[in-house]
Structures are given as structure tokens and as C-alpha cells.
PDB file of C-alpha atoms in Angstrom:
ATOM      1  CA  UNK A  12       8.208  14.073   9.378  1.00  0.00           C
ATOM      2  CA  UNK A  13       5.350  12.282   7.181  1.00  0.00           C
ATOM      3  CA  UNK A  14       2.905  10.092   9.387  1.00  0.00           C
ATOM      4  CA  UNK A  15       0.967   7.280   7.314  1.00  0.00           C
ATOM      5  CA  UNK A  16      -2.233   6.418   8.774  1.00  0.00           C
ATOM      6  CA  UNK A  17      -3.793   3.051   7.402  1.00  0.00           C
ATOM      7  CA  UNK A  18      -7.457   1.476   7.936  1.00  0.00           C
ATOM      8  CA  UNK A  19      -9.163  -1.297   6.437  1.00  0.00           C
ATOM      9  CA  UNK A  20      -7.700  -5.138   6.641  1.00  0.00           C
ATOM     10  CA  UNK A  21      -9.347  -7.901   8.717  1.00  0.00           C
ATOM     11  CA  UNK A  22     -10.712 -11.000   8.072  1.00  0.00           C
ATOM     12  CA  UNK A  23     -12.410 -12.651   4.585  1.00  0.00           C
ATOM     13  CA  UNK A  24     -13.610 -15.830   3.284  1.00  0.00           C
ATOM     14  CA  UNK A  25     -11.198 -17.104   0.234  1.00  0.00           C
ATOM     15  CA  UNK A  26     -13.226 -15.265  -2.678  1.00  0.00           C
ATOM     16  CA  UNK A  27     -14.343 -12.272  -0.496  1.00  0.00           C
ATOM     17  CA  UNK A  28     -13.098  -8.564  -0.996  1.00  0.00           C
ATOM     18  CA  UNK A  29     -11.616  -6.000   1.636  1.00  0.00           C
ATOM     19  CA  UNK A  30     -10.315  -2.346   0.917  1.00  0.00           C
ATOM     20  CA  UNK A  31      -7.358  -0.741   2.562  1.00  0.00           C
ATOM     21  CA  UNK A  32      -7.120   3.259   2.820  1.00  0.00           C
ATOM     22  CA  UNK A  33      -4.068   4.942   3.340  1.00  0.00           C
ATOM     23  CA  UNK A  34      -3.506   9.060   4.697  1.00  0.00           C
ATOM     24  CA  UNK A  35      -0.620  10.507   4.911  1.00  0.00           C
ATOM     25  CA  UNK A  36       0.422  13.436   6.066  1.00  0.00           C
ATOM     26  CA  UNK A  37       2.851  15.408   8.191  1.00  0.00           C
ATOM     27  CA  UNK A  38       6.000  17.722   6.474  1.00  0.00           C
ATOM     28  CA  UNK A  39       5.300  16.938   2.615  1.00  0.00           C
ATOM     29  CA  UNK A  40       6.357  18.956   0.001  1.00  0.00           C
ATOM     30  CA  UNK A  41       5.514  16.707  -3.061  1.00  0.00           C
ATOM     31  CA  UNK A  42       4.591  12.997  -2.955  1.00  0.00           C
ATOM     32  CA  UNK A  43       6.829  10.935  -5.505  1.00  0.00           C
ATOM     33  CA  UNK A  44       4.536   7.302  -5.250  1.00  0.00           C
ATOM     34  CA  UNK A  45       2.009   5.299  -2.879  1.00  0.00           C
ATOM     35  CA  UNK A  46       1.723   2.148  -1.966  1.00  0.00           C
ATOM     36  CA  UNK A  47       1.015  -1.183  -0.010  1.00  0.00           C
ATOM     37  CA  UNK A  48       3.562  -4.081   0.619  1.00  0.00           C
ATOM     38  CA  UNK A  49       2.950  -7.251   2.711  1.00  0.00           C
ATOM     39  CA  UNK A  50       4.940  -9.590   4.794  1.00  0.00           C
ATOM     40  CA  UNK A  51       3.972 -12.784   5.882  1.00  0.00           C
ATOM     41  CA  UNK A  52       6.276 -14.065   9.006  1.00  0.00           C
ATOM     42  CA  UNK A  53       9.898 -15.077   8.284  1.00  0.00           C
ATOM     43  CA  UNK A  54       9.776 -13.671   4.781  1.00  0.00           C
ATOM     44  CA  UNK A  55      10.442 -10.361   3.248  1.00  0.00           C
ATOM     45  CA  UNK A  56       8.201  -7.409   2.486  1.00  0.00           C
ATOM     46  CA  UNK A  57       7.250  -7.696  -0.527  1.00  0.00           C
ATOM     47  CA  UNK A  58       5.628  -4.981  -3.217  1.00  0.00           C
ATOM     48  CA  UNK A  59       1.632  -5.421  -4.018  1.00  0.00           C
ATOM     49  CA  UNK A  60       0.891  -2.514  -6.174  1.00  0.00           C
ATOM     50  CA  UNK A  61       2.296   1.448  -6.227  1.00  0.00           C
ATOM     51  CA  UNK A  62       0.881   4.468  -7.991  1.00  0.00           C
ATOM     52  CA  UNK A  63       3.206   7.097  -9.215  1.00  0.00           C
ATOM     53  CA  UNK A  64       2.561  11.246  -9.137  1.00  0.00           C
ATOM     54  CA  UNK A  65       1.682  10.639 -12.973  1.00  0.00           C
ATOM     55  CA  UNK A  66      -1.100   8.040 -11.900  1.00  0.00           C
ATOM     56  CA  UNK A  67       1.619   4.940 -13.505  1.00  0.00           C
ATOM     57  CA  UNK A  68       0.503   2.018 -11.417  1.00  0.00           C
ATOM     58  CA  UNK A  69       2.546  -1.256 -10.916  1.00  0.00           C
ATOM     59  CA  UNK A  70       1.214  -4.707  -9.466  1.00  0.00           C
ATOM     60  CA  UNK A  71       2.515  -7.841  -8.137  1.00  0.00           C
ATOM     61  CA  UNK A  72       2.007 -10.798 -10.664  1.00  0.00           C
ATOM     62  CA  UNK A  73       0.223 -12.709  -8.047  1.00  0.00           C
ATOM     63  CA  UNK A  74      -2.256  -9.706  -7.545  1.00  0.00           C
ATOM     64  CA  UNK A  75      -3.120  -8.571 -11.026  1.00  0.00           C
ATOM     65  CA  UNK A  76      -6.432  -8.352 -11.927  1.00  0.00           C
ATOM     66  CA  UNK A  77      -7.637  -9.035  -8.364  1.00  0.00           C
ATOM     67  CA  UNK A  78      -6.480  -5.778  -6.621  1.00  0.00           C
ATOM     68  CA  UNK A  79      -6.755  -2.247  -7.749  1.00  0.00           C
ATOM     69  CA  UNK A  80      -4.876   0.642  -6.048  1.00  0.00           C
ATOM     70  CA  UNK A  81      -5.849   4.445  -6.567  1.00  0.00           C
ATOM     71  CA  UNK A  82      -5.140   7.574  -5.363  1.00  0.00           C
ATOM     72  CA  UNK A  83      -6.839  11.229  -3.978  1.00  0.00           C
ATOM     73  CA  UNK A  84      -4.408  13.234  -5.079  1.00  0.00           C
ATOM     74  CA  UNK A  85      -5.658  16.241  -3.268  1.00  0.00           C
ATOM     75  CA  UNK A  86      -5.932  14.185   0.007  1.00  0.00           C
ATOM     76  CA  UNK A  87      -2.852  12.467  -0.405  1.00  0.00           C
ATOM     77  CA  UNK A  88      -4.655   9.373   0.441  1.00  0.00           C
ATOM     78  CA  UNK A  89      -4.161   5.548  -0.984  1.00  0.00           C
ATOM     79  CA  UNK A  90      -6.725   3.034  -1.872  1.00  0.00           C
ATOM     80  CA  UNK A  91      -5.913  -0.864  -2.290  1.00  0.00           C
ATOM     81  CA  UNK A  92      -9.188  -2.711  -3.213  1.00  0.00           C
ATOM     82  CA  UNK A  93      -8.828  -6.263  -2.934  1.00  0.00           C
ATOM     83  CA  UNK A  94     -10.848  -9.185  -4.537  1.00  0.00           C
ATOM     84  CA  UNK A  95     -10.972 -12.875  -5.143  1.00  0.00           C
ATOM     85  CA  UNK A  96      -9.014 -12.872  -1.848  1.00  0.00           C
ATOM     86  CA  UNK A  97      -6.885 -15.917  -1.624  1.00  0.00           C
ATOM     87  CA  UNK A  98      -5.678 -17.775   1.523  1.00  0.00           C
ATOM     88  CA  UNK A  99      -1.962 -16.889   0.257  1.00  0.00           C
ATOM     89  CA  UNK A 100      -2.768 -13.419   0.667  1.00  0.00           C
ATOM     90  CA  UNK A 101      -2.909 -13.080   4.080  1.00  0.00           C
ATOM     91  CA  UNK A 102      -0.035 -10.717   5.855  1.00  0.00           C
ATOM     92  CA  UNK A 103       0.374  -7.575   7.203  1.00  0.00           C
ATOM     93  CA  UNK A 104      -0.239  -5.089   4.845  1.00  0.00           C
ATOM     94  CA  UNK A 105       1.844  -1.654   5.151  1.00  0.00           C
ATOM     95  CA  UNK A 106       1.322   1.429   2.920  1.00  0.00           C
ATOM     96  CA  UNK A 107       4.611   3.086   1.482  1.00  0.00           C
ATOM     97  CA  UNK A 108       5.229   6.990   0.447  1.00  0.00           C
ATOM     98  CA  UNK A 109       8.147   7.882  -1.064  1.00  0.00           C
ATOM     99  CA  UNK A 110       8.007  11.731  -0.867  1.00  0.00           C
ATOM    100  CA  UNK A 111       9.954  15.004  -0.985  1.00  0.00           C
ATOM    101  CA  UNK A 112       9.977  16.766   2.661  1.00  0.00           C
ATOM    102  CA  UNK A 113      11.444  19.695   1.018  1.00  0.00           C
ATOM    103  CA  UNK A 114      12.619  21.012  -2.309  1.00  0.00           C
ATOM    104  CA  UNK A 115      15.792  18.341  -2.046  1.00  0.00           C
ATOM    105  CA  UNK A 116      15.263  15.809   0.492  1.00  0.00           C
ATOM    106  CA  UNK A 117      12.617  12.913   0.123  1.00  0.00           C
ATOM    107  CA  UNK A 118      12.212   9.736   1.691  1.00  0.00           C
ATOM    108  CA  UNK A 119      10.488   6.173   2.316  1.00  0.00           C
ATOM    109  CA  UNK A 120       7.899   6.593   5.232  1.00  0.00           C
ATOM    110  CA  UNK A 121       5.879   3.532   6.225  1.00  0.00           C
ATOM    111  CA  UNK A 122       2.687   2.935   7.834  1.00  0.00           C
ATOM    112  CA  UNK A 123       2.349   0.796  11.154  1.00  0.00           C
ATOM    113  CA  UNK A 124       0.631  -2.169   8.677  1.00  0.00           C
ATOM    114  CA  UNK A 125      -2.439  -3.323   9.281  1.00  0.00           C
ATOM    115  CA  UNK A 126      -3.693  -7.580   9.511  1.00  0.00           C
ATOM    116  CA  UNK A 127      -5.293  -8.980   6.334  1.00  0.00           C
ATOM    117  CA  UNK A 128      -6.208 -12.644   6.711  1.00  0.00           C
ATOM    118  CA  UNK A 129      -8.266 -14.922   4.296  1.00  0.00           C
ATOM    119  CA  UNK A 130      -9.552 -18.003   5.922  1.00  0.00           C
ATOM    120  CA  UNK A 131     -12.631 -20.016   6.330  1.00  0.00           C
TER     121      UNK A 131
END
């Protein structure tokens, strides 16, 4: 199995910054992508920004240019840095591998998500 261990989140003024960290590990073969998601109560997770094996990163619209996410390849571990934190980003954050297990079988493992609010 692949565990996902995530720190960081908690709470910020609108225009602050926070960083979320992301380790996974556990039966992996070959990570595929990493990532964070949110979901805000009574809505659906959504995608905030992934980073592919090739270092290809995608963002929300609503996060461009305010969040970067990188990766330690060699620690399989996941950085989201956040600034210019609005109120409307506030959810629980959950970090996303999609990796092989073995030569054949991969899978979408998921973190336990972690609280980011932005309020005054």
C-alpha cells in the first residue's frame, strides 16, 4: 500500500502565504504524478495543481500565479506553496499520488487532508 503523509495548512490573514508538504511512501514502484485537491463542505474535490514524473505541472485557474507546487523526486515528497491567500481558498487540502505499486498495477492514494483557512 502507499501511505501519504501531509503537513503544513492552518490559519492566514487574506494576503498571507502557507506551504503544504506532502511524503509518500509505502509499496511504490514508480510515481506517475503529485498533487493537492481541496474541498470545501457540500462541494466536490476539486484539482489545485499536479506535477507529472516529467516535472509537467498543471494549476487551477483560480490558483495561477498565486500557488506553486514542486517536487523531491528522490524523496518522493510534494510541495504546494501558497500566496496572496484568499478567503475563497479555504478547505481541506488533500495531496494525491497516482503511482505504480508494481510493474502493472498503479493507483490513486490520498492523504488524510489537512485544514487551510484564510480569515481575519
Amino acid at each position: 500500500q502507499v501511505q501519504l503523509v501531509e503537513s503544513g495548512g492552518g490559519l492566514v490573514q487574506p494576503g498571507g502565504s502557507l506551504s503544504l508538504s506532502c511524503v509518500a511512501s509505502g509499496s511504490i514502484f514508480r510515481i506517475i504524478a503529485m498533487g493537492w485537491y481541496r474541498q470545501d463542505p457540500g462541494k466536490e474535490r476539486e484539482l489545485v495543481a499536479t506535477i507529472n514524473a516529467g516535472g509537467g505541472r498543471d494549476y487551477a485557474d483560480s490558483v495561477k500565479d498565486r500557488f506553486t507546487i514542486s517536487r523531491i523526486i528522490t524523496g518522493n515528497t510534494v510541495h504546494l506553496q501558497m500566496t496572496s491567500l484568499k478567503p475563497e481558498d479555504t478547505a481541506v487540502y488533500y495531496c494525491n499520488t497516482r503511482a505504480y505499486v508494481s510493474t502493472s498495477e498503479w493507483g490513486d492514494y490520498w492523504g488524510q487532508g489537512t485544514q487551510v483557512t484564510v480569515s481575519s
